[in-house]
């Protein structure tokens, strides 16, 4: 019987790679330094260009513009969520006509630029002025704010319907079958079994959709709504001071990053039962 | 004596013969001359066709710039050096978080003011007008590359380490590994995501009309204002973008099938 009588000597550790300076690290340091310098230069410029009169004049306008942006996004996301439910139902329906109609709706709003949709509604509905006046809707569509709400809600509804559909289709069939075996009706199956699971899948896409909406809401400034971007453009056209745009960029970046981080926290909290 | 302007003229005539709207076999040639969309001096067909051409050219010109930039950003994001990852992530955070419209204005006015100040500092007396096409190309490429780098970085992460190790065991150089082993798989994984980004790019080109580029939306807008038929002309603009979206989804699904051949057995 043979057995090992002496152990192999331990191998030397592999060469240390952690402290080594690689070309990638040097490029990285240079780039980070470049970002840092750019940030410092921007801050120095903003401090140097600080003008108390301009801040007093345009600061409150920026805040009111920010409020308009937030209002627009919140209303549109909520209205879009409501409209998306029948659209999603149509997309998943067995009925050919209904599903073709829903598909065409989604394809149109996802395949054309939002700015073209907004123009089609804001300027285009002017072609039907007499008809709209006859049914008393002209006062609604004369206003840029209402047109923006209308266009943005329809647009986000198309995207949200697809998010909802993807989430519902990701639920395994066994869940539907199990609910049926328990004798639950369709409404309760959907509300108690399918929706809670689908919402977790849909959480991240919904967050992305809200961020996309915040970014897209800047487009309303073109049809004379004074949101954050609209106030920025007005301030720039009066002062020709480039810092107006820089401040807008800071505002947008802060909102988007805040929302993104809130969403990460939310997602971690809502999916904690799925973690092992 | 050869005419120095001949090559561009030939190129233009070759291009115009492929024009799907107002070319010799164009769609709009079927319409009567009195129609709003006719191609002659009366109708708006030729103006809209030129805008359509600019929309397509701008998207096609932005794509390689954005993809190249995005590829290098993705390489930085999967790099072992934390500083390189940080630099790339700062870039993505900025250009993914800013509204596209704001990026366009920042680039358009920023470049103009920056060049002006540079000229003043150098003692040159000149006024700069930044070309809207150029500014739009840069702004869209920045946005596109920020999103593309995310798609490509996650595609890189989806390629198993064994692929690199196997290639290294075969003694291939790192450049050959990238070209022959990694890139073909990368394209296959990233294609659906890149297809979506291309659709977004097509739609974002409409925003460049705001800084005065005569693209589809601007040309249809002018036609709408002069003829007082806004619904008709903006509807045409939407249909044109829709046609582009359909065409690109055909092309991307064809490409996806082509690259999927490696998976089928």
Short mmCIF file of C-alpha atoms in Angstrom, two decimals:
data_model
loop_
_atom_site.label_atom_id
_atom_site.label_comp_id
_atom_site.label_asym_id
_atom_site.label_seq_id
_atom_site.Cartn_x
_atom_site.Cartn_y
_atom_site.Cartn_z
CA UNK A 1 0.00 0.00 0.00
CA UNK A 2 1.43 3.32 -0.97
CA UNK A 3 0.63 6.58 0.53
CA UNK A 4 2.06 10.06 0.56
CA UNK A 5 4.80 10.34 3.07
CA UNK A 6 5.88 13.88 2.46
CA UNK A 7 3.87 16.89 1.34
CA UNK A 8 4.79 19.03 -1.62
CA UNK A 9 6.41 22.29 -0.59
CA UNK A 10 3.95 25.21 -0.82
CA UNK A 11 4.14 27.15 -4.10
CA UNK A 12 5.21 30.78 -3.92
CA UNK A 13 2.31 33.24 -4.16
CA UNK A 14 1.55 34.63 -7.61
CA UNK A 15 3.21 37.98 -8.35
CA UNK A 16 1.44 40.95 -6.83
CA UNK A 17 -0.66 42.74 -9.45
CA UNK A 18 -2.50 45.09 -7.17
CA UNK A 19 0.12 47.77 -6.64
CA UNK A 20 1.50 47.66 -10.19
CA UNK A 21 1.06 50.73 -12.34
CA UNK A 22 -0.56 49.69 -15.60
CA UNK A 23 -1.15 51.90 -18.66
CA UNK A 24 -4.90 51.59 -18.01
CA UNK A 25 -4.45 53.04 -14.53
CA UNK A 26 -2.39 55.96 -15.86
CA UNK A 27 -5.03 56.77 -18.52
CA UNK A 28 -7.71 56.47 -15.83
CA UNK A 29 -5.92 58.87 -13.50
CA UNK A 30 -5.42 61.35 -16.33
CA UNK A 31 -9.09 61.19 -17.27
CA UNK A 32 -10.32 61.49 -13.69
CA UNK A 33 -7.97 64.46 -13.23
CA UNK A 34 -9.39 65.98 -16.42
CA UNK A 35 -12.96 65.59 -15.12
CA UNK A 36 -11.90 67.04 -11.77
CA UNK A 37 -10.22 70.04 -13.42
CA UNK A 38 -13.23 70.58 -15.67
CA UNK A 39 -15.50 70.51 -12.62
CA UNK A 40 -13.29 72.94 -10.72
CA UNK A 41 -13.04 75.25 -13.74
CA UNK A 42 -16.83 75.20 -14.16
CA UNK A 43 -17.37 75.93 -10.47
CA UNK A 44 -14.79 78.74 -10.55
CA UNK A 45 -16.44 80.20 -13.62
CA UNK A 46 -19.90 80.00 -12.05
CA UNK A 47 -18.59 81.71 -8.89
CA UNK A 48 -16.77 84.34 -10.94
CA UNK A 49 -19.88 84.99 -13.03
CA UNK A 50 -22.10 85.10 -9.91
CA UNK A 51 -24.35 88.09 -10.33
CA UNK A 52 -26.72 88.76 -7.46
CA UNK A 53 -29.13 90.72 -9.64
CA UNK A 54 -29.45 87.90 -12.14
CA UNK A 55 -29.87 85.32 -9.39
CA UNK A 56 -32.55 87.45 -7.71
CA UNK A 57 -34.31 87.95 -11.04
CA UNK A 58 -34.06 84.47 -12.55
CA UNK A 59 -33.67 82.23 -9.48
CA UNK A 60 -37.39 82.24 -8.57
CA UNK A 61 -38.27 81.75 -12.25
CA UNK A 62 -36.08 78.66 -12.40
CA UNK A 63 -37.81 77.30 -9.31
CA UNK A 64 -41.24 77.94 -10.80
CA UNK A 65 -40.06 76.29 -14.03
CA UNK A 66 -38.83 73.32 -12.03
CA UNK A 67 -42.26 73.09 -10.41
CA UNK A 68 -43.95 73.15 -13.84
CA UNK A 69 -41.66 70.34 -15.02
CA UNK A 70 -42.42 68.21 -11.97
CA UNK A 71 -46.15 68.89 -12.26
CA UNK A 72 -46.12 67.95 -15.94
CA UNK A 73 -44.20 64.72 -15.36
CA UNK A 74 -46.34 63.61 -12.41
CA UNK A 75 -49.66 64.28 -14.19
CA UNK A 76 -48.50 62.64 -17.42
CA UNK A 77 -47.11 59.54 -15.72
CA UNK A 78 -50.38 59.08 -13.77
CA UNK A 79 -52.64 59.73 -16.78
CA UNK A 80 -50.40 57.50 -18.89
CA UNK A 81 -50.67 54.72 -16.30
CA UNK A 82 -54.47 54.92 -16.50
CA UNK A 83 -54.54 54.94 -20.33
CA UNK A 84 -51.95 52.16 -20.50
CA UNK A 85 -54.27 49.63 -18.83
CA UNK A 86 -56.81 49.35 -21.70
CA UNK A 87 -53.97 49.55 -24.24
CA UNK A 88 -52.17 46.69 -22.51
CA UNK A 89 -55.44 44.75 -22.34
CA UNK A 90 -55.87 45.25 -26.10
CA UNK A 91 -52.26 44.19 -26.79
CA UNK A 92 -52.76 40.91 -24.89
CA UNK A 93 -56.30 40.29 -26.12
CA UNK A 94 -57.18 37.31 -28.32
CA UNK A 95 -59.47 39.57 -30.34
CA UNK A 96 -57.68 40.31 -33.63
CA UNK A 97 -59.22 43.75 -34.17
CA UNK A 98 -58.56 44.92 -30.64
CA UNK A 99 -55.00 43.67 -30.59
CA UNK A 100 -54.23 45.16 -34.03
CA UNK A 101 -55.61 48.51 -32.88
CA UNK A 102 -53.54 48.47 -29.69
CA UNK A 103 -50.47 47.40 -31.65
CA UNK A 104 -50.92 50.28 -34.11
CA UNK A 105 -51.30 52.74 -31.22
CA UNK A 106 -48.13 51.52 -29.53
CA UNK A 107 -46.19 51.40 -32.79
CA UNK A 108 -47.18 54.93 -33.73
CA UNK A 109 -46.28 56.50 -30.40
CA UNK A 110 -43.05 54.56 -30.03
CA UNK A 111 -41.97 54.93 -33.65
CA UNK A 112 -42.33 58.69 -34.07
CA UNK A 113 -40.48 61.46 -32.24
CA UNK A 114 -42.33 62.96 -29.28
CA UNK A 115 -41.68 66.45 -30.65
CA UNK A 116 -43.47 65.52 -33.90
CA UNK A 117 -46.41 64.16 -31.89
CA UNK A 118 -46.55 67.36 -29.86
CA UNK A 119 -46.51 69.49 -33.04
CA UNK A 120 -49.17 67.28 -34.59
CA UNK A 121 -51.44 67.95 -31.61
CA UNK A 122 -50.55 71.56 -30.78
CA UNK A 123 -50.34 72.97 -34.31
CA UNK A 124 -52.16 70.21 -36.17
CA UNK A 125 -55.40 70.34 -34.22
CA UNK A 126 -55.71 73.93 -35.40
CA UNK A 127 -56.77 72.43 -38.75
CA UNK A 128 -59.94 71.19 -37.06
CA UNK A 129 -60.73 74.41 -35.26
CA UNK A 130 -64.36 74.67 -36.39
CA UNK A 131 -65.08 71.02 -35.60
CA UNK A 132 -63.44 71.33 -32.18
CA UNK A 133 -65.35 74.52 -31.48
CA UNK A 134 -68.58 72.74 -32.38
CA UNK A 135 -68.01 70.12 -29.68
CA UNK A 136 -66.58 72.68 -27.24
CA UNK A 137 -63.06 71.23 -27.07
CA UNK A 138 -61.29 74.10 -28.79
CA UNK A 139 -60.61 75.97 -25.54
CA UNK A 140 -58.79 72.86 -24.30
CA UNK A 141 -56.60 72.33 -27.36
CA UNK A 142 -55.86 76.04 -27.81
CA UNK A 143 -53.71 75.92 -24.71
CA UNK A 144 -50.11 74.68 -25.08
CA UNK A 145 -50.12 73.21 -21.57
CA UNK A 146 -53.16 71.02 -22.26
CA UNK A 147 -51.73 69.92 -25.60
CA UNK A 148 -48.47 68.97 -23.92
CA UNK A 149 -50.34 67.00 -21.25
CA UNK A 150 -52.38 65.25 -23.94
CA UNK A 151 -49.40 64.37 -26.17
CA UNK A 152 -47.12 63.30 -23.32
CA UNK A 153 -49.80 61.18 -21.62
CA UNK A 154 -50.60 59.35 -24.85
CA UNK A 155 -46.90 58.86 -25.52
CA UNK A 156 -46.01 57.51 -22.10
CA UNK A 157 -49.14 55.34 -22.13
CA UNK A 158 -47.75 53.50 -25.15
CA UNK A 159 -44.45 52.84 -23.40
CA UNK A 160 -46.12 51.94 -20.09
CA UNK A 161 -48.47 49.52 -21.84
CA UNK A 162 -45.44 47.66 -23.20
CA UNK A 163 -43.80 47.64 -19.76
CA UNK A 164 -46.97 46.27 -18.20
CA UNK A 165 -47.36 43.64 -20.92
CA UNK A 166 -43.76 42.49 -20.56
CA UNK A 167 -44.18 42.23 -16.80
CA UNK A 168 -47.45 40.28 -16.98
CA UNK A 169 -46.05 37.93 -19.61
CA UNK A 170 -43.04 37.24 -17.40
CA UNK A 171 -45.33 35.60 -14.82
CA UNK A 172 -45.20 31.82 -15.22
CA UNK A 173 -48.38 30.10 -16.39
CA UNK A 174 -48.49 28.01 -13.23
CA UNK A 175 -49.48 31.12 -11.29
CA UNK A 176 -52.59 31.57 -13.43
CA UNK A 177 -53.37 27.86 -13.25
CA UNK A 178 -52.85 27.73 -9.50
CA UNK A 179 -55.19 30.67 -9.01
CA UNK A 180 -57.79 28.96 -11.18
CA UNK A 181 -57.42 25.75 -9.16
CA UNK A 182 -58.12 27.76 -6.02
CA UNK A 183 -61.32 29.01 -7.63
CA UNK A 184 -60.33 32.68 -7.75
CA UNK A 185 -62.13 34.76 -10.33
CA UNK A 186 -60.21 36.68 -13.01
CA UNK A 187 -60.26 40.00 -11.19
CA UNK A 188 -58.93 38.57 -7.94
CA UNK A 189 -56.34 36.48 -9.76
CA UNK A 190 -55.07 39.61 -11.42
CA UNK A 191 -55.17 41.84 -8.34
CA UNK A 192 -53.88 39.42 -5.70
CA UNK A 193 -51.61 37.08 -7.63
CA UNK A 194 -50.44 38.52 -10.93
CA UNK A 195 -50.14 42.24 -10.27
CA UNK A 196 -47.94 42.06 -7.13
CA UNK A 197 -45.44 39.83 -8.92
CA UNK A 198 -45.61 41.77 -12.18
CA UNK A 199 -45.03 45.10 -10.42
CA UNK A 200 -41.68 43.90 -9.10
CA UNK A 201 -40.58 43.02 -12.63
CA UNK A 202 -41.94 46.33 -13.91
CA UNK A 203 -40.35 48.45 -11.19
CA UNK A 204 -37.08 49.14 -12.95
CA UNK A 205 -38.60 49.88 -16.39
CA UNK A 206 -41.11 52.21 -14.72
CA UNK A 207 -38.25 54.09 -13.07
CA UNK A 208 -36.52 54.40 -16.43
CA UNK A 209 -39.75 55.63 -18.00
CA UNK A 210 -40.12 58.37 -15.38
CA UNK A 211 -36.53 59.47 -16.00
CA UNK A 212 -37.14 59.46 -19.77
CA UNK A 213 -40.26 61.54 -19.17
CA UNK A 214 -38.37 64.11 -17.10
CA UNK A 215 -35.83 64.42 -19.90
CA UNK A 216 -38.48 64.50 -22.62
CA UNK A 217 -40.50 67.14 -20.76
CA UNK A 218 -37.88 69.70 -21.84
CA UNK A 219 -39.53 69.56 -25.28
CA UNK A 220 -42.59 71.49 -24.06
CA UNK A 221 -40.42 74.61 -23.90
CA UNK A 222 -40.65 74.72 -27.72
CA UNK A 223 -44.43 75.19 -27.63
CA UNK A 224 -44.24 78.14 -25.20
CA UNK A 225 -44.73 76.26 -21.92
CA UNK A 226 -42.35 77.75 -19.36
CA UNK A 227 -40.99 74.69 -17.66
CA UNK A 228 -37.39 74.53 -16.42
CA UNK A 229 -36.09 74.43 -19.99
CA UNK A 230 -38.49 77.18 -21.08
CA UNK A 231 -37.36 79.48 -18.27
CA UNK A 232 -33.75 78.68 -19.19
CA UNK A 233 -34.29 79.60 -22.81
CA UNK A 234 -36.07 82.82 -21.81
CA UNK A 235 -33.25 83.75 -19.42
CA UNK A 236 -30.64 83.01 -22.10
CA UNK A 237 -32.44 85.03 -24.74
CA UNK A 238 -32.47 88.05 -22.40
CA UNK A 239 -28.96 87.81 -20.91
CA UNK A 240 -26.94 85.85 -23.52
CA UNK A 241 -25.21 84.40 -20.47
CA UNK A 242 -24.18 80.80 -20.97
CA UNK A 243 -24.42 80.04 -17.26
CA UNK A 244 -28.22 79.92 -17.65
CA UNK A 245 -27.80 76.62 -19.50
CA UNK A 246 -25.22 75.35 -17.03
CA UNK A 247 -27.65 75.93 -14.15
CA UNK A 248 -30.40 74.08 -16.03
CA UNK A 249 -28.00 71.17 -16.57
CA UNK A 250 -27.22 71.11 -12.85
CA UNK A 251 -30.95 71.09 -11.98
CA UNK A 252 -31.76 68.27 -14.39
CA UNK A 253 -28.77 66.17 -13.35
CA UNK A 254 -29.66 66.53 -9.68
CA UNK A 255 -33.30 65.53 -10.23
CA UNK A 256 -32.44 62.55 -12.41
CA UNK A 257 -29.70 61.28 -10.11
CA UNK A 258 -31.93 61.72 -7.05
CA UNK A 259 -34.72 59.77 -8.67
CA UNK A 260 -32.33 57.06 -9.81
CA UNK A 261 -30.97 56.60 -6.30
CA UNK A 262 -34.44 56.62 -4.74
CA UNK A 263 -35.38 53.91 -7.21
CA UNK A 264 -32.38 51.77 -6.24
CA UNK A 265 -33.37 52.01 -2.57
CA UNK A 266 -37.01 51.27 -3.40
CA UNK A 267 -36.08 48.25 -5.48
CA UNK A 268 -33.77 46.86 -2.81
CA UNK A 269 -36.52 47.24 -0.24
CA UNK A 270 -39.34 45.74 -2.31
CA UNK A 271 -37.31 42.74 -3.46
CA UNK A 272 -35.73 41.90 -0.12
CA UNK A 273 -37.86 38.78 0.20
CA UNK A 274 -36.32 37.47 -3.03
CA UNK A 275 -32.73 37.79 -1.80
CA UNK A 276 -30.98 34.82 -0.25
CA UNK B 1 -11.22 71.07 -69.52
CA UNK B 2 -12.68 69.03 -66.64
CA UNK B 3 -15.28 70.78 -64.59
CA UNK B 4 -14.10 70.98 -60.95
CA UNK B 5 -17.64 70.76 -59.68
CA UNK B 6 -18.38 67.60 -61.62
CA UNK B 7 -17.86 64.89 -58.95
CA UNK B 8 -20.28 66.36 -56.39
CA UNK B 9 -22.81 66.95 -59.14
CA UNK B 10 -22.52 63.36 -60.29
CA UNK B 11 -22.75 62.17 -56.69
CA UNK B 12 -25.81 64.33 -56.13
CA UNK B 13 -27.52 63.06 -59.26
CA UNK B 14 -26.72 59.45 -58.36
CA UNK B 15 -28.10 60.03 -54.87
CA UNK B 16 -31.17 61.80 -56.17
CA UNK B 17 -31.97 58.90 -58.48
CA UNK B 18 -32.25 56.74 -55.35
CA UNK B 19 -34.44 59.31 -53.64
CA UNK B 20 -37.49 57.32 -52.52
CA UNK B 21 -39.73 60.40 -52.42
CA UNK B 22 -38.90 62.66 -55.37
CA UNK B 23 -36.48 60.58 -57.45
CA UNK B 24 -37.28 59.25 -60.95
CA UNK B 25 -39.09 56.31 -59.37
CA UNK B 26 -40.10 58.30 -56.27
CA UNK B 27 -43.34 57.75 -54.45
CA UNK B 28 -44.46 61.37 -54.70
CA UNK B 29 -44.03 61.47 -58.50
CA UNK B 30 -47.29 59.56 -58.70
CA UNK B 31 -49.19 62.55 -57.34
CA UNK B 32 -50.75 65.16 -59.65
CA UNK B 33 -48.85 68.46 -60.01
CA UNK B 34 -51.46 70.44 -58.13
CA UNK B 35 -51.11 68.26 -55.03
CA UNK B 36 -49.58 69.77 -51.87
CA UNK B 37 -46.92 67.08 -51.89
CA UNK B 38 -45.95 67.31 -55.57
CA UNK B 39 -42.25 67.52 -56.34
CA UNK B 40 -42.19 70.63 -58.50
CA UNK B 41 -42.13 74.31 -57.61
CA UNK B 42 -45.81 74.17 -56.63
CA UNK B 43 -45.80 71.33 -54.13
CA UNK B 44 -43.76 70.69 -51.01
CA UNK B 45 -42.59 67.19 -51.96
CA UNK B 46 -39.04 68.14 -52.91
CA UNK B 47 -38.51 70.31 -49.80
CA UNK B 48 -39.72 67.51 -47.55
CA UNK B 49 -37.60 65.00 -49.46
CA UNK B 50 -34.49 67.11 -48.85
CA UNK B 51 -35.36 67.28 -45.14
CA UNK B 52 -35.86 63.52 -45.07
CA UNK B 53 -32.46 63.10 -46.69
CA UNK B 54 -30.86 65.27 -43.97
CA UNK B 55 -32.57 63.27 -41.20
CA UNK B 56 -31.20 60.02 -42.64
CA UNK B 57 -27.72 61.46 -43.28
CA UNK B 58 -27.46 62.88 -39.77
CA UNK B 59 -28.45 59.57 -38.16
CA UNK B 60 -26.10 57.58 -40.37
CA UNK B 61 -23.24 60.01 -39.73
CA UNK B 62 -23.80 59.96 -35.95
CA UNK B 63 -23.91 56.17 -35.70
CA UNK B 64 -20.21 55.35 -36.33
CA UNK B 65 -19.00 58.23 -34.14
CA UNK B 66 -21.30 57.25 -31.28
CA UNK B 67 -20.53 53.53 -31.60
CA UNK B 68 -16.77 54.06 -31.58
CA UNK B 69 -16.94 56.37 -28.59
CA UNK B 70 -19.33 53.97 -26.85
CA UNK B 71 -17.04 51.02 -27.52
CA UNK B 72 -14.05 52.68 -25.89
CA UNK B 73 -16.22 53.81 -22.97
CA UNK B 74 -17.41 50.22 -22.54
CA UNK B 75 -13.79 49.02 -22.54
CA UNK B 76 -13.08 51.58 -19.82
CA UNK B 77 -16.09 50.37 -17.82
CA UNK B 78 -14.95 46.75 -17.78
CA UNK B 79 -11.34 47.72 -17.10
CA UNK B 80 -9.55 46.50 -13.97
CA UNK B 81 -8.43 50.04 -13.19
CA UNK B 82 -10.96 51.72 -10.85
CA UNK B 83 -9.93 55.19 -11.99
CA UNK B 84 -10.75 54.36 -15.61
CA UNK B 85 -14.16 52.98 -14.58
CA UNK B 86 -14.85 56.12 -12.56
CA UNK B 87 -13.97 58.41 -15.49
CA UNK B 88 -16.27 56.48 -17.84
CA UNK B 89 -19.10 56.43 -15.29
CA UNK B 90 -18.93 60.21 -14.81
CA UNK B 91 -19.33 60.60 -18.58
CA UNK B 92 -22.34 58.29 -18.65
CA UNK B 93 -24.00 59.94 -15.67
CA UNK B 94 -23.78 63.35 -17.31
CA UNK B 95 -24.88 62.52 -20.82
CA UNK B 96 -27.53 60.01 -19.81
CA UNK B 97 -29.03 62.33 -17.24
CA UNK B 98 -29.23 65.51 -19.29
CA UNK B 99 -32.28 66.02 -21.52
CA UNK B 100 -31.26 65.59 -25.17
CA UNK B 101 -32.63 69.02 -25.97
CA UNK B 102 -30.44 70.62 -23.31
CA UNK B 103 -27.37 68.74 -24.57
CA UNK B 104 -28.05 70.10 -28.04
CA UNK B 105 -28.29 73.68 -26.77
CA UNK B 106 -25.22 73.24 -24.56
CA UNK B 107 -23.15 72.01 -27.51
CA UNK B 108 -24.56 74.50 -30.03
CA UNK B 109 -24.17 77.65 -27.92
CA UNK B 110 -21.24 76.32 -25.88
CA UNK B 111 -19.10 75.63 -28.95
CA UNK B 112 -20.02 78.97 -30.44
CA UNK B 113 -19.19 80.95 -27.29
CA UNK B 114 -16.10 78.86 -26.61
CA UNK B 115 -14.68 79.41 -30.10
CA UNK B 116 -15.52 83.10 -29.88
CA UNK B 117 -13.62 83.49 -26.63
CA UNK B 118 -10.70 81.51 -28.03
CA UNK B 119 -10.63 83.84 -31.03
CA UNK B 120 -10.69 86.90 -28.77
CA UNK B 121 -7.88 85.44 -26.66
CA UNK B 122 -5.81 84.82 -29.78
CA UNK B 123 -6.58 88.28 -31.11
CA UNK B 124 -8.53 87.10 -34.14
CA UNK B 125 -11.45 89.25 -35.17
CA UNK B 126 -14.03 86.82 -36.50
CA UNK B 127 -17.55 85.73 -35.73
CA UNK B 128 -18.26 82.02 -35.59
CA UNK B 129 -21.40 80.33 -36.76
CA UNK B 130 -21.51 76.71 -35.74
CA UNK B 131 -23.11 74.52 -38.35
CA UNK B 132 -26.35 73.04 -36.96
CA UNK B 133 -25.60 69.67 -38.58
CA UNK B 134 -22.16 69.53 -36.95
CA UNK B 135 -23.40 70.61 -33.51
CA UNK B 136 -26.27 68.13 -33.77
CA UNK B 137 -23.92 65.33 -34.77
CA UNK B 138 -21.69 65.97 -31.75
CA UNK B 139 -24.59 66.27 -29.30
CA UNK B 140 -26.33 63.14 -30.57
CA UNK B 141 -23.06 61.20 -30.64
CA UNK B 142 -22.41 62.13 -26.99
CA UNK B 143 -25.87 60.93 -25.94
CA UNK B 144 -25.71 57.82 -28.13
CA UNK B 145 -22.25 56.84 -26.86
CA UNK B 146 -23.34 57.18 -23.22
CA UNK B 147 -26.21 54.74 -23.76
CA UNK B 148 -24.25 52.47 -26.12
CA UNK B 149 -21.44 52.12 -23.59
CA UNK B 150 -23.93 50.65 -21.08
CA UNK B 151 -25.25 48.16 -23.64
CA UNK B 152 -21.74 47.17 -24.77
CA UNK B 153 -20.36 46.95 -21.22
CA UNK B 154 -23.13 44.56 -20.17
CA UNK B 155 -22.52 42.56 -23.36
CA UNK B 156 -18.83 42.34 -22.47
CA UNK B 157 -19.78 41.06 -19.02
CA UNK B 158 -22.03 38.42 -20.59
CA UNK B 159 -19.09 36.81 -22.40
CA UNK B 160 -17.71 34.05 -20.14
CA UNK B 161 -14.14 34.36 -18.88
CA UNK B 162 -13.43 30.95 -20.41
CA UNK B 163 -13.50 32.57 -23.86
CA UNK B 164 -10.56 34.81 -22.94
CA UNK B 165 -8.76 31.99 -21.16
CA UNK B 166 -9.24 29.59 -24.06
CA UNK B 167 -7.95 32.17 -26.50
CA UNK B 168 -4.97 32.87 -24.25
CA UNK B 169 -4.28 29.12 -24.04
CA UNK B 170 -4.22 29.01 -27.85
CA UNK B 171 -1.53 31.70 -27.73
CA UNK B 172 -3.53 34.40 -29.56
CA UNK B 173 -2.54 38.03 -29.18
CA UNK B 174 -4.96 40.25 -27.28
CA UNK B 175 -5.84 42.19 -30.44
CA UNK B 176 -6.61 38.95 -32.30
CA UNK B 177 -8.66 37.70 -29.36
CA UNK B 178 -10.78 40.86 -29.53
CA UNK B 179 -11.23 40.67 -33.29
CA UNK B 180 -11.87 36.97 -33.77
CA UNK B 181 -13.31 35.74 -30.48
CA UNK B 182 -14.87 38.58 -28.51
CA UNK B 183 -16.28 40.98 -31.11
CA UNK B 184 -18.46 38.44 -32.99
CA UNK B 185 -20.06 37.35 -29.72
CA UNK B 186 -20.30 40.93 -28.50
CA UNK B 187 -22.21 42.02 -31.60
CA UNK B 188 -24.62 39.15 -31.23
CA UNK B 189 -25.37 39.96 -27.59
CA UNK B 190 -25.49 43.74 -28.02
CA UNK B 191 -27.51 43.91 -31.26
CA UNK B 192 -31.03 44.12 -29.78
CA UNK B 193 -29.93 46.89 -27.39
CA UNK B 194 -28.09 48.76 -30.11
CA UNK B 195 -31.13 48.44 -32.39
CA UNK B 196 -33.23 50.21 -29.76
CA UNK B 197 -30.61 52.93 -29.43
CA UNK B 198 -30.62 53.41 -33.20
CA UNK B 199 -34.41 53.94 -33.08
CA UNK B 200 -33.92 56.53 -30.34
CA UNK B 201 -31.23 58.20 -32.41
CA UNK B 202 -33.57 58.45 -35.40
CA UNK B 203 -36.20 60.08 -33.21
CA UNK B 204 -33.73 62.39 -31.49
CA UNK B 205 -32.63 63.86 -34.82
CA UNK B 206 -36.02 65.61 -34.90
CA UNK B 207 -34.80 67.73 -31.97
CA UNK B 208 -32.00 69.21 -34.08
CA UNK B 209 -34.64 71.13 -36.05
CA UNK B 210 -34.83 73.40 -32.97
CA UNK B 211 -31.37 74.81 -33.67
CA UNK B 212 -32.27 75.38 -37.32
CA UNK B 213 -31.28 72.24 -39.18
CA UNK B 214 -33.57 71.80 -42.20
CA UNK B 215 -34.55 68.25 -41.39
CA UNK B 216 -37.90 66.52 -41.95
CA UNK B 217 -39.64 68.20 -39.03
CA UNK B 218 -38.47 71.71 -39.89
CA UNK B 219 -39.34 71.40 -43.57
CA UNK B 220 -42.80 70.02 -42.83
CA UNK B 221 -43.20 72.79 -40.24
CA UNK B 222 -42.42 75.45 -42.82
CA UNK B 223 -44.86 73.84 -45.26
CA UNK B 224 -47.49 73.67 -42.50
CA UNK B 225 -47.09 77.36 -41.68
CA UNK B 226 -47.26 78.57 -45.28
CA UNK B 227 -50.05 76.33 -46.52
CA UNK B 228 -52.00 76.51 -43.22
CA UNK B 229 -52.43 72.72 -43.28
CA UNK B 230 -50.55 71.80 -40.08
CA UNK B 231 -52.28 68.49 -39.37
CA UNK B 232 -51.61 67.18 -42.86
CA UNK B 233 -47.93 68.14 -42.91
CA UNK B 234 -47.07 67.08 -39.35
CA UNK B 235 -48.93 63.86 -40.09
CA UNK B 236 -46.66 63.39 -43.11
CA UNK B 237 -43.64 64.01 -40.84
CA UNK B 238 -44.87 61.34 -38.41
CA UNK B 239 -45.44 58.90 -41.27
CA UNK B 240 -41.92 59.50 -42.59
CA UNK B 241 -40.40 58.79 -39.16
CA UNK B 242 -42.63 55.75 -38.88
CA UNK B 243 -41.38 54.51 -42.26
CA UNK B 244 -37.79 54.92 -41.06
CA UNK B 245 -38.60 53.03 -37.85
CA UNK B 246 -40.18 50.18 -39.83
CA UNK B 247 -37.25 50.01 -42.22
CA UNK B 248 -34.75 49.92 -39.36
CA UNK B 249 -36.64 47.24 -37.49
CA UNK B 250 -36.54 45.15 -40.68
CA UNK B 251 -32.79 45.69 -40.96
CA UNK B 252 -32.07 44.98 -37.29
CA UNK B 253 -34.15 41.81 -37.25
CA UNK B 254 -32.33 40.68 -40.40
CA UNK B 255 -28.97 41.39 -38.74
CA UNK B 256 -30.04 39.61 -35.56
CA UNK B 257 -31.01 36.50 -37.53
CA UNK B 258 -27.71 36.64 -39.37
CA UNK B 259 -25.67 36.80 -36.19
CA UNK B 260 -27.83 34.15 -34.54
CA UNK B 261 -26.65 31.58 -37.09
CA UNK B 262 -23.72 30.79 -34.82
CA UNK B 263 -26.11 29.64 -32.10
CA UNK B 264 -28.21 27.40 -34.33
CA UNK B 265 -27.14 23.87 -34.86
#
